[in-house]
């Protein structure tokens, strides 16, 4: 046997490993393209000297349900910006699925609304595609804030109704070096139900739902009208006295408030159900009440998850 045989065998083994790693990388790239969300500048028939450009991209598997005010409950995917997008190129950009399948019209034909972002001195523009309620958020940099405000004051620009074609034409002439960065895109769950079923595990879906629930709890209590809150406090307090619960003048108001907040979080205002929850608190205390709320929330989650096929 040649002394070189072990060395040759090791080289062949390493090559096989490298070939396997290369094949895995190719398969992963194909998988990522299939679940990608991208902002692509399409090439027009008269632009033979230009290339198709992917300005920003994200993956559905990295998304989550949003708790932001403008797109609460929608599935949000953050973008990685691959190239700087000049303002003039924004006209021909499109939001695409799976490597190039358009979600809506070219951005130059869309409308949105804007807010000035003081933190990075940029204009935040939100575009909504109808009728599917897909929301795209982008940042415009290189436009001075004083000129933005001046155009609003002179009625050249309505911040609540941004016509993108008008904005692009105006800025491309006055500020040709202005650039766009794409921040995120949000979808109504029903629009991407199939991809979500493929890429979200049951644990991931539960985690995002829990985050939304925590946000909703605070919002529900904060938005509950004062007169409704007082009426519910009175009904719960009366019921607690009727069933003979020990009344401690110091603890009683806090006990009533605890039950009322639980009722609001569970969206319960029916008198019979209120009586049942007071009885739960009377017989099992705070721990029992919290366990009851957790059980009810789990039942709601199961109803929602039952409508989706998850891994």
Steps between C-alpha positions, in 0.01 A plus 500: 500500500632841407599733782293767326175302527394638844567854379301448179214347697494797737498745208210314336316497832549876539382558142188294564430706812549825310271380220235408758527841669475673162188299414342585837573870442334485157191328645480759780525783247213350299295460819568861602394629158173311530409675825658836422335842494695747289489853363614469139564766240353361181675564169297666225520385138685817397769465772737249340795644690344453846481192723221372721587609857387350830509802731371328815408150613359309797384148585153400616648261758666800671173697526267547795158640581518876552386694808553840336200732475486531120525128424392331825443127460652487151793272418810721473825419321803728544720578200874482451601772252737356241553816293428871535190591301518844329171689525453487121517117502216476751251554217575158346538303824255223587436289807541134401464149643715198422764659283287727285122449525347849550280568802369838383548774245830677443572739785486800268125444465427459871387731780584524869551724799809644666658598833829678560744292702712733716731220616671452165370809316303298247146484366313183591252408225234232541338359185184289512416271209127440460288290515730250673619736774870447443702779664852601393709738713802681360738779605592793277838664576656812351195728510542794744227517764448875452419446130264216591314729744500787247336282235231399748434863595474601133260210430744343254494187714233333713680282760186287541463435128842458339471440125827320434528598133472869593750461783752317280476756218542789744796360696684345206536851356567692823694236698637244252730352767209408728486125569245250626544224757229241543404424860235225508187357341186376676234260371153406614528143630241363254706625203804288590330216689667233286858623554437551872381142533825384339750720681357562851511228763225473758738633769590804288135576437415469868787736591387771259138466611607539865687821414189636328280405796721687746475813284122462460446468875651843564316654206163355604518638854632840382222540241216386727278803555494642853121470541509135387786429738315656794182306418695173485673581830160557661354175362799292613511666845128439551532136398794447737291631790200288399699176518631590846864560415698640790519874454828661606462876449862526387515189280148510355557771231813322375317164492217653298749662260683169454179326395390789277832508313475125445150544357619774263797295379265209425240736346233377745204723590225240535354501853489121535865465398593783736334309786694185405834684507419659838431148629833379360679780688299431818582129505854490360644848557734692271690189389176335392387812314830522311483129416143545374607790274795301367268206424255723312782654295633155416155399374494809277849418369395143420198627308725728294772243449238239415423695185862479388701194410826541690806281529 
